[in-house]
Each structure stands twice: as structure tokens, then as C-alpha cells.
mmCIF file of C-alpha atoms in Angstrom:
data_model
loop_
_atom_site.group_PDB
_atom_site.id
_atom_site.type_symbol
_atom_site.label_atom_id
_atom_site.label_comp_id
_atom_site.label_asym_id
_atom_site.label_seq_id
_atom_site.Cartn_x
_atom_site.Cartn_y
_atom_site.Cartn_z
ATOM 1 C CA MET A 196 -43.026 -98.047 38.285
ATOM 2 C CA SER A 197 -45.971 -97.249 35.994
ATOM 3 C CA PRO A 198 -45.922 -94.132 33.742
ATOM 4 C CA VAL A 199 -48.755 -92.624 35.761
ATOM 5 C CA ALA A 200 -47.012 -93.151 39.085
ATOM 6 C CA SER A 201 -43.734 -91.722 37.790
ATOM 7 C CA THR A 202 -45.527 -88.667 36.400
ATOM 8 C CA LEU A 203 -47.350 -87.984 39.647
ATOM 9 C CA GLU A 204 -44.104 -88.453 41.564
ATOM 10 C CA ALA A 205 -42.535 -85.775 39.333
ATOM 11 C CA ILE A 206 -45.452 -83.433 40.050
ATOM 12 C CA MET A 207 -45.140 -83.889 43.796
ATOM 13 C CA ALA A 208 -41.370 -83.493 43.738
ATOM 14 C CA THR A 209 -41.738 -80.250 41.823
ATOM 15 C CA TYR A 210 -44.443 -78.713 43.939
ATOM 16 C CA PHE A 211 -43.424 -79.810 47.408
ATOM 17 C CA ASP A 212 -39.941 -78.317 46.946
ATOM 18 C CA PRO A 213 -40.274 -74.606 46.024
ATOM 19 C CA ARG A 214 -36.541 -74.411 45.332
ATOM 20 C CA SER A 215 -36.916 -76.773 42.397
ATOM 21 C CA TRP A 216 -39.770 -74.884 40.739
ATOM 22 C CA SER A 217 -39.486 -72.616 37.725
ATOM 23 C CA PRO A 218 -41.974 -71.570 35.022
ATOM 24 C CA LEU A 219 -39.962 -73.416 32.365
ATOM 25 C CA ARG A 220 -39.989 -76.560 34.455
ATOM 26 C CA ALA A 221 -43.753 -76.308 34.891
ATOM 27 C CA VAL A 222 -44.200 -75.966 31.122
ATOM 28 C CA GLY A 223 -41.810 -78.843 30.493
ATOM 29 C CA LEU A 224 -43.774 -81.024 32.858
ATOM 30 C CA GLY A 225 -46.995 -80.040 31.148
ATOM 31 C CA ARG A 226 -45.546 -81.039 27.778
ATOM 32 C CA ARG A 227 -44.553 -84.436 29.205
ATOM 33 C CA LEU A 228 -48.094 -84.987 30.400
ATOM 34 C CA LEU A 229 -49.420 -84.060 26.952
ATOM 35 C CA ASP A 230 -47.235 -86.495 25.027
ATOM 36 C CA PRO A 231 -49.425 -88.531 22.615
ATOM 37 C CA GLY A 232 -48.339 -91.735 24.368
ATOM 38 C CA TRP A 233 -49.558 -90.303 27.638
ATOM 39 C CA PHE A 234 -52.984 -89.574 26.112
ATOM 40 C CA GLU A 235 -53.335 -93.187 25.032
ATOM 41 C CA GLN A 236 -52.584 -94.388 28.556
ATOM 42 C CA TRP A 237 -54.589 -91.588 30.139
ATOM 43 C CA SER A 238 -57.885 -92.745 28.700
ATOM 44 C CA SER A 239 -57.437 -96.245 30.145
ATOM 45 C CA PHE A 240 -57.090 -95.142 33.788
ATOM 46 C CA THR A 241 -59.746 -94.164 36.301
ATOM 47 C CA THR A 242 -60.116 -90.651 37.693
ATOM 48 C CA ALA A 243 -58.028 -91.622 40.718
ATOM 49 C CA TRP A 244 -55.019 -89.772 39.311
ATOM 50 C CA LEU A 245 -57.002 -86.532 39.809
ATOM 51 C CA ASP A 246 -56.989 -86.928 43.591
ATOM 52 C CA PRO A 247 -53.697 -85.070 44.095
ATOM 53 C CA PHE A 248 -55.119 -82.110 42.160
ATOM 54 C CA ALA A 249 -58.174 -82.046 44.397
ATOM 55 C CA ASP A 250 -55.916 -82.170 47.467
ATOM 56 C CA PHE A 251 -53.841 -79.267 46.181
ATOM 57 C CA GLY A 252 -57.060 -77.384 45.420
ATOM 58 C CA ALA A 253 -57.962 -77.548 49.122
ATOM 59 C CA GLY A 254 -55.294 -74.850 49.647
ATOM 60 C CA ALA A 255 -52.974 -76.952 51.796
ATOM 61 C CA VAL A 256 -49.945 -77.032 49.523
ATOM 62 C CA THR A 257 -49.155 -74.313 47.006
ATOM 63 C CA ALA A 258 -50.455 -71.727 44.558
ATOM 64 C CA LEU A 259 -48.146 -72.954 41.794
ATOM 65 C CA LEU A 260 -50.353 -75.813 40.597
ATOM 66 C CA PRO A 261 -52.478 -73.632 38.240
ATOM 67 C CA ASP A 262 -49.413 -73.305 35.962
ATOM 68 C CA VAL A 263 -49.493 -77.036 35.266
ATOM 69 C CA LEU A 264 -53.287 -77.172 35.034
ATOM 70 C CA MET A 265 -53.378 -74.256 32.593
ATOM 71 C CA THR A 266 -50.632 -75.871 30.522
ATOM 72 C CA LEU A 267 -52.481 -79.189 30.518
ATOM 73 C CA LEU A 268 -55.745 -77.621 29.425
ATOM 74 C CA SER A 269 -54.480 -75.180 26.792
ATOM 75 C CA GLU A 270 -51.962 -77.494 25.154
ATOM 76 C CA GLY A 271 -54.239 -80.510 25.543
ATOM 77 C CA ILE A 272 -57.152 -78.761 23.850
ATOM 78 C CA LEU A 273 -54.932 -77.332 21.089
ATOM 79 C CA SER A 274 -53.149 -80.633 20.398
ATOM 80 C CA ARG A 275 -56.468 -82.484 20.231
ATOM 81 C CA PHE A 276 -58.612 -79.904 18.400
ATOM 82 C CA GLY A 277 -56.166 -77.563 16.617
ATOM 83 C CA GLY A 278 -57.332 -77.057 13.031
ATOM 84 C CA GLN A 279 -60.431 -79.137 13.740
ATOM 85 C CA VAL A 280 -64.014 -78.438 14.751
ATOM 86 C CA ILE A 281 -64.408 -78.080 18.498
ATOM 87 C CA SER A 282 -67.739 -78.180 20.314
ATOM 88 C CA ALA A 283 -68.363 -76.711 23.743
ATOM 89 C CA THR A 284 -71.064 -75.652 26.151
ATOM 90 C CA LEU A 285 -70.013 -72.358 27.749
ATOM 91 C CA LEU A 286 -72.150 -71.011 30.597
ATOM 92 C CA GLY A 287 -75.301 -72.412 29.035
ATOM 93 C CA SER A 288 -74.507 -71.450 25.428
ATOM 94 C CA ASP A 289 -73.710 -74.026 22.752
ATOM 95 C CA MET A 290 -70.924 -73.371 20.260
ATOM 96 C CA THR A 291 -69.000 -75.109 17.513
ATOM 97 C CA ALA A 292 -66.006 -73.674 15.667
ATOM 98 C CA THR A 293 -62.707 -74.521 14.061
ATOM 99 C CA LEU A 294 -59.939 -73.835 16.569
ATOM 100 C CA GLU A 295 -57.049 -72.022 14.863
ATOM 101 C CA SER A 296 -54.922 -71.287 17.942
ATOM 102 C CA LEU A 297 -55.022 -71.292 21.740
ATOM 103 C CA GLU A 298 -52.381 -69.729 24.000
ATOM 104 C CA ALA A 299 -52.043 -69.224 27.746
ATOM 105 C CA ARG A 300 -49.394 -66.946 29.261
ATOM 106 C CA ARG A 301 -48.709 -65.933 32.831
ATOM 107 C CA ARG A 302 -49.085 -62.205 33.460
ATOM 108 C CA GLY A 303 -47.899 -61.553 37.000
ATOM 109 C CA ALA A 304 -50.273 -63.255 39.415
ATOM 110 C CA HIS A 305 -52.769 -64.158 36.671
ATOM 111 C CA PHE A 306 -52.917 -65.598 33.169
ATOM 112 C CA GLU A 307 -53.811 -64.178 29.783
ATOM 113 C CA THR A 308 -55.416 -66.522 27.272
ATOM 114 C CA ARG A 309 -55.952 -65.998 23.564
ATOM 115 C CA ALA A 310 -58.159 -68.164 21.356
ATOM 116 C CA VAL A 311 -58.727 -67.718 17.615
ATOM 117 C CA LEU A 312 -61.832 -69.345 16.118
ATOM 118 C CA ARG A 313 -63.364 -69.408 12.658
ATOM 119 C CA GLY A 314 -66.640 -70.706 11.286
ATOM 120 C CA LEU A 315 -68.186 -70.203 14.714
ATOM 121 C CA ARG A 316 -71.795 -71.018 15.485
ATOM 122 C CA TRP A 317 -72.908 -69.538 18.799
ATOM 123 C CA ASN A 318 -76.355 -70.822 19.765
ATOM 124 C CA ARG A 319 -76.767 -71.489 16.008
ATOM 125 C CA HIS A 320 -75.876 -67.884 15.057
ATOM 126 C CA PRO A 321 -72.984 -67.916 12.524
ATOM 127 C CA ILE A 322 -69.904 -65.747 13.122
ATOM 128 C CA GLU A 323 -67.175 -65.706 10.480
ATOM 129 C CA HIS A 324 -64.157 -65.154 12.712
ATOM 130 C CA MET A 325 -63.559 -64.415 16.388
ATOM 131 C CA THR A 326 -60.573 -63.742 18.632
ATOM 132 C CA VAL A 327 -61.136 -63.962 22.388
ATOM 133 C CA VAL A 328 -58.530 -62.587 24.800
ATOM 134 C CA GLY A 329 -59.127 -63.392 28.461
ATOM 135 C CA HIS A 330 -57.508 -60.968 30.921
ATOM 136 C CA GLY A 331 -56.866 -61.588 34.603
ATOM 137 C CA MET A 332 -57.565 -65.300 34.245
ATOM 138 C CA ARG A 333 -57.412 -67.380 37.418
ATOM 139 C CA LEU A 334 -57.650 -71.149 37.623
ATOM 140 C CA ILE A 335 -58.682 -72.362 41.075
ATOM 141 C CA PRO A 336 -58.149 -76.135 41.492
ATOM 142 C CA GLY A 337 -60.833 -78.032 43.327
ATOM 143 C CA VAL A 338 -63.963 -80.068 42.752
ATOM 144 C CA PRO A 339 -65.218 -78.504 40.592
ATOM 145 C CA THR A 340 -62.315 -76.480 39.237
ATOM 146 C CA LYS A 341 -63.182 -72.775 38.912
ATOM 147 C CA LEU A 342 -62.201 -70.433 36.105
ATOM 148 C CA ARG A 343 -62.402 -66.661 36.622
ATOM 149 C CA SER A 344 -61.659 -63.774 34.238
ATOM 150 C CA THR A 345 -61.615 -60.051 35.059
ATOM 151 C CA HIS A 346 -62.800 -59.309 31.508
ATOM 152 C CA LEU A 347 -62.820 -60.627 27.949
ATOM 153 C CA ASP A 348 -61.868 -58.723 24.800
ATOM 154 C CA ILE A 349 -63.738 -60.178 21.826
ATOM 155 C CA THR A 350 -63.092 -59.056 18.247
ATOM 156 C CA GLY A 351 -64.385 -60.593 15.073
ATOM 157 C CA THR A 352 -66.449 -60.411 11.922
ATOM 158 C CA ILE A 353 -70.013 -61.441 11.181
ATOM 159 C CA SER A 354 -71.851 -61.252 7.879
ATOM 160 C CA THR A 355 -74.439 -58.492 7.602
ATOM 161 C CA ALA A 356 -77.026 -61.119 6.631
ATOM 162 C CA ALA A 357 -76.339 -63.169 9.772
ATOM 163 C CA LEU A 358 -76.482 -60.087 11.998
ATOM 164 C CA ILE A 359 -79.791 -58.975 10.484
ATOM 165 C CA GLY A 360 -81.207 -62.474 10.861
ATOM 166 C CA TRP A 361 -80.317 -62.351 14.556
ATOM 167 C CA LEU A 362 -81.815 -58.862 15.029
ATOM 168 C CA ASN A 363 -85.050 -59.958 13.363
ATOM 169 C CA THR A 364 -85.520 -62.544 16.135
ATOM 170 C CA TRP A 365 -85.859 -59.644 18.609
ATOM 171 C CA GLN A 366 -89.344 -58.802 17.266
ATOM 172 C CA LEU A 367 -88.490 -55.141 16.663
ATOM 173 C CA ASP A 368 -90.930 -52.624 15.151
ATOM 174 C CA TRP A 369 -88.842 -52.794 11.966
ATOM 175 C CA ARG A 370 -88.333 -55.757 9.670
ATOM 176 C CA LEU A 371 -84.738 -55.653 8.425
ATOM 177 C CA GLY A 372 -83.174 -56.952 5.211
ATOM 178 C CA ILE A 373 -80.202 -56.530 2.860
ATOM 179 C CA GLY A 374 -80.227 -53.684 0.335
ATOM 180 C CA PRO A 375 -77.865 -52.562 -2.436
ATOM 181 C CA ASP A 376 -74.153 -52.124 -1.616
ATOM 182 C CA GLY A 377 -74.627 -53.984 1.648
ATOM 183 C CA LEU A 378 -76.887 -51.305 3.155
ATOM 184 C CA ILE A 379 -79.804 -52.304 5.383
ATOM 185 C CA THR A 380 -83.444 -52.130 4.387
ATOM 186 C CA ALA A 381 -85.942 -51.391 7.143
ATOM 187 C CA ARG A 382 -89.711 -51.779 6.813
ATOM 188 C CA HIS A 383 -91.938 -50.658 9.673
ATOM 189 C CA ARG A 384 -94.368 -53.410 10.581
ATOM 190 C CA ARG A 385 -97.358 -51.054 11.045
ATOM 191 C CA LEU A 386 -96.672 -47.619 9.537
ATOM 192 C CA ARG A 387 -95.779 -48.705 5.979
ATOM 193 C CA ILE A 388 -92.532 -46.766 6.079
ATOM 194 C CA ARG A 389 -89.589 -48.148 4.150
ATOM 195 C CA ALA A 390 -86.024 -46.951 4.560
ATOM 196 C CA LEU A 391 -82.494 -47.683 3.410
ATOM 197 C CA VAL A 392 -80.079 -47.154 6.264
ATOM 198 C CA ASP A 393 -76.548 -47.706 7.528
ATOM 199 C CA ALA A 394 -75.522 -48.016 11.158
ATOM 200 C CA SER A 395 -72.500 -48.238 13.447
ATOM 201 C CA VAL A 396 -71.802 -48.545 17.170
ATOM 202 C CA THR A 397 -69.210 -46.687 19.249
ATOM 203 C CA ASN A 398 -69.005 -47.181 23.015
ATOM 204 C CA ASP A 399 -72.532 -48.588 23.354
ATOM 205 C CA LEU A 400 -74.082 -45.821 21.252
ATOM 206 C CA LEU A 401 -75.899 -46.890 18.062
ATOM 207 C CA THR A 402 -75.854 -44.311 15.261
ATOM 208 C CA VAL A 403 -78.316 -44.820 12.395
ATOM 209 C CA ARG A 404 -77.877 -42.922 9.111
ATOM 210 C CA VAL A 405 -80.912 -42.832 6.827
ATOM 211 C CA ARG A 406 -79.948 -42.890 3.130
ATOM 212 C CA GLN A 407 -83.482 -42.732 1.774
ATOM 213 C CA ALA A 408 -87.029 -43.369 2.965
ATOM 214 C CA SER A 409 -90.581 -43.528 1.636
ATOM 215 C CA TRP A 410 -94.115 -43.740 2.968
ATOM 216 C CA LEU A 411 -96.724 -45.552 0.866
ATOM 217 C CA GLY A 412 -94.295 -45.252 -2.034
ATOM 218 C CA VAL A 413 -93.858 -41.475 -1.664
ATOM 219 C CA ARG A 414 -90.243 -40.374 -1.216
ATOM 220 C CA ILE A 415 -89.570 -38.579 2.082
ATOM 221 C CA PRO A 416 -86.878 -35.833 2.039
ATOM 222 C CA ARG A 417 -83.748 -36.938 3.864
ATOM 223 C CA ARG A 418 -83.716 -33.731 5.917
ATOM 224 C CA ALA A 419 -86.931 -34.904 7.563
ATOM 225 C CA PHE A 420 -84.996 -37.613 9.346
ATOM 226 C CA ALA A 421 -82.852 -36.821 12.367
ATOM 227 C CA VAL A 422 -82.297 -40.080 14.193
ATOM 228 C CA THR A 423 -80.995 -39.543 17.721
ATOM 229 C CA PRO A 424 -78.173 -41.963 18.663
ATOM 230 C CA ILE A 425 -79.589 -44.885 20.621
ATOM 231 C CA PRO A 426 -77.876 -46.129 23.813
ATOM 232 C CA LEU A 427 -77.446 -49.892 23.925
ATOM 233 C CA SER A 428 -78.467 -50.946 27.404
ATOM 234 C CA ASN A 429 -79.516 -54.161 29.129
ATOM 235 C CA LEU A 430 -77.342 -56.293 26.862
ATOM 236 C CA PRO A 431 -76.884 -59.893 28.049
ATOM 237 C CA LYS A 432 -74.154 -60.469 30.659
ATOM 238 C CA GLN A 433 -73.463 -56.709 30.775
ATOM 239 C CA ILE A 434 -71.722 -56.847 27.391
ATOM 240 C CA SER A 435 -70.308 -53.550 26.129
ATOM 241 C CA VAL A 436 -70.045 -52.941 22.364
ATOM 242 C CA ARG A 437 -66.902 -50.868 21.846
ATOM 243 C CA THR A 438 -67.171 -50.681 18.058
ATOM 244 C CA ALA A 439 -69.189 -52.221 15.253
ATOM 245 C CA GLU A 440 -68.623 -51.053 11.667
ATOM 246 C CA ARG A 441 -69.998 -52.394 8.401
ATOM 247 C CA GLU A 442 -67.509 -53.108 5.632
ATOM 248 C CA GLY A 443 -69.372 -54.303 2.550
ATOM 249 C CA GLU A 444 -71.113 -57.552 3.436
ATOM 250 C CA LEU A 445 -69.304 -57.935 6.772
ATOM 251 C CA VAL A 446 -69.542 -56.220 10.149
ATOM 252 C CA ARG A 447 -66.371 -55.921 12.240
ATOM 253 C CA PHE A 448 -66.986 -55.723 15.968
ATOM 254 C CA HIS A 449 -65.166 -55.292 19.274
ATOM 255 C CA VAL A 450 -67.035 -56.386 22.388
ATOM 256 C CA ASP A 451 -65.971 -56.210 26.033
ATOM 257 C CA VAL A 452 -67.382 -58.683 28.555
ATOM 258 C CA PRO A 453 -66.876 -57.936 32.275
ATOM 259 C CA GLU A 454 -65.963 -60.484 34.922
ATOM 260 C CA ILE A 455 -66.992 -64.031 34.151
ATOM 261 C CA VAL A 456 -66.858 -66.967 36.551
ATOM 262 C CA GLY A 457 -67.301 -70.560 35.433
ATOM 263 C CA SER A 458 -66.608 -74.059 36.687
ATOM 264 C CA PHE A 459 -65.750 -77.358 35.076
ATOM 265 C CA ASP A 460 -65.320 -80.977 36.052
ATOM 266 C CA LEU A 461 -61.663 -81.836 35.518
ATOM 267 C CA ALA A 462 -62.497 -85.486 34.856
ATOM 268 C CA GLN A 463 -65.043 -84.507 32.178
ATOM 269 C CA MET A 464 -62.552 -82.094 30.623
ATOM 270 C CA ARG A 465 -59.895 -84.804 30.560
ATOM 271 C CA SER A 466 -62.293 -87.278 28.947
ATOM 272 C CA ALA A 467 -63.465 -84.696 26.404
ATOM 273 C CA ILE A 468 -59.883 -83.907 25.352
ATOM 274 C CA VAL A 469 -59.002 -87.591 25.008
ATOM 275 C CA ALA A 470 -62.194 -88.559 23.174
ATOM 276 C CA GLY A 471 -62.645 -85.316 21.202
ATOM 277 C CA THR A 472 -66.115 -84.684 22.578
ATOM 278 C CA THR A 473 -67.863 -81.581 23.951
ATOM 279 C CA LEU A 474 -66.053 -79.382 26.481
ATOM 280 C CA ILE A 475 -68.344 -78.101 29.228
ATOM 281 C CA ILE A 476 -67.932 -75.006 31.408
ATOM 282 C CA PHE A 477 -70.908 -74.285 33.653
#
């Protein structure tokens, strides 16, 4: 019997007999499938081995299959890309980063995933470090396979220079730059006002503190400035900025992203893991 046939037979024996199933057994099976020898054989077969997964995804057998799929994906991606640069297209956004860690744990009826990335470039915008925790994750087998999350917790650091470069693409009334001690310089595009400011965000409310300002070179008393906190609304994908604080040349942030639904082609994901190419979630 071929390795592929014996592996699929083990899957079917596990999932057609509920008495034989346990979380540890599912993980053990996932590790068997992710053995380096299996990857070498995997790439030489057609996508026919995916047919049982599609059949299970039709809802006729069991809800236990996502344990194996999640194990395959998380451990497969980590074993192939851990410590290396990973590239992906996520819901229309391009990213590259070094993958430091990737974990998936069952939390009741759902999963929790945790990914740690460094040297991230998100649509060409550089981010120093990012940790993404996915809550209420569900993996729904099928063609395509669906991935759903109730919300994402994203924490990380970005350089002040990179953040300002991104803000300047918004065509604001102010042209921003880097000042002394990591503060932000702001020059109004029409009114010839220059200012040195600091800023922070708490629960979608931007607070700007003016350190000094001038108009046509004439110093303006600080008491003349009373900047009302600015609500951050209409952010992409209903993102909520919990906190953002500047520390020297870096900005530490905590962002919450509400429910996200994506899909992926299991055959493409398999090929990408084996070949080390781009992962795609659409």
C-alpha cells in the first residue's frame, strides 16, 4: 500500500469512528502528515488526495476534520517558513515578513491562532514587529475552504518615520515630518503655519499636543492652541485603534479588527507550502 493510501486510510478510520478520536490523536496524525518525507512525496501527487476533504466539507460526515486541517496548515506553514521570509496575499493586500512563530489551539468550539512576524511589509508599508491573535477562528472545509474569525487582536511597533510616510499619502492639509527627540513636525500646506507636535490614540480618539508653533516665523503662544481630540472614523475594514503611543523613534500600537471571512484553495495552499511560494487568502 502506498504512503498516501495508508495515510488516507488512517484519516478515514479516525473520523468515521468517533470512539477512536481524541485531540491528541488528531495532532499526532497531523504531525505524521507533516513529516519531511511526506512533503517530498506530497508534491509529486495530483490533487486527487484532496477529494476526501471536499467530501467531508459537504457536511455529511463530521465536524472533527477542522482539527486535522488546522494542524496541517499551521504546522505545515511553520515548518516550511519558520525563521524565513513568507509572502502572502491576504484579502487583496500583499505582505512579506519573517515568520517567527505560528500556533493554533482549540478553544471550545473554535480555534485561537497566534502569529508573530517581524520585518513586515504590508502593501509596501514597513512595520517593525507584529503579533496577530485570531479569536473565534473557524475552518470550514469545502471548495474553497473558508476561514472565519470573530475578531483579530493586532499589536506591534512601527517606526515614526514609516508611520508619517504613510500618513503623508493621505493628502492631508498638513505635511508631516520628523523633528527633534522623535516629535512630529507639521507644516500647513496653505496657511504657512509650522508646528512641533506629539500625538497618541486611545479607543479611536486621537489626541494632539502642540509643543510649539509659528506663523511666518513668528512664535505663537502655546496657550493659543487647544486642539480638540479627533475621533478616528471610517477606518478601513472597521478597524478600531485601541492604543497608539510614541516611544522615541517607534510607535507601539494595539488594533482590533472585527469579524473577517476569507477563503482559500486547499490545493494552492498545499502547493505553496511545498514549494515555498505565496500563500493566498481571498
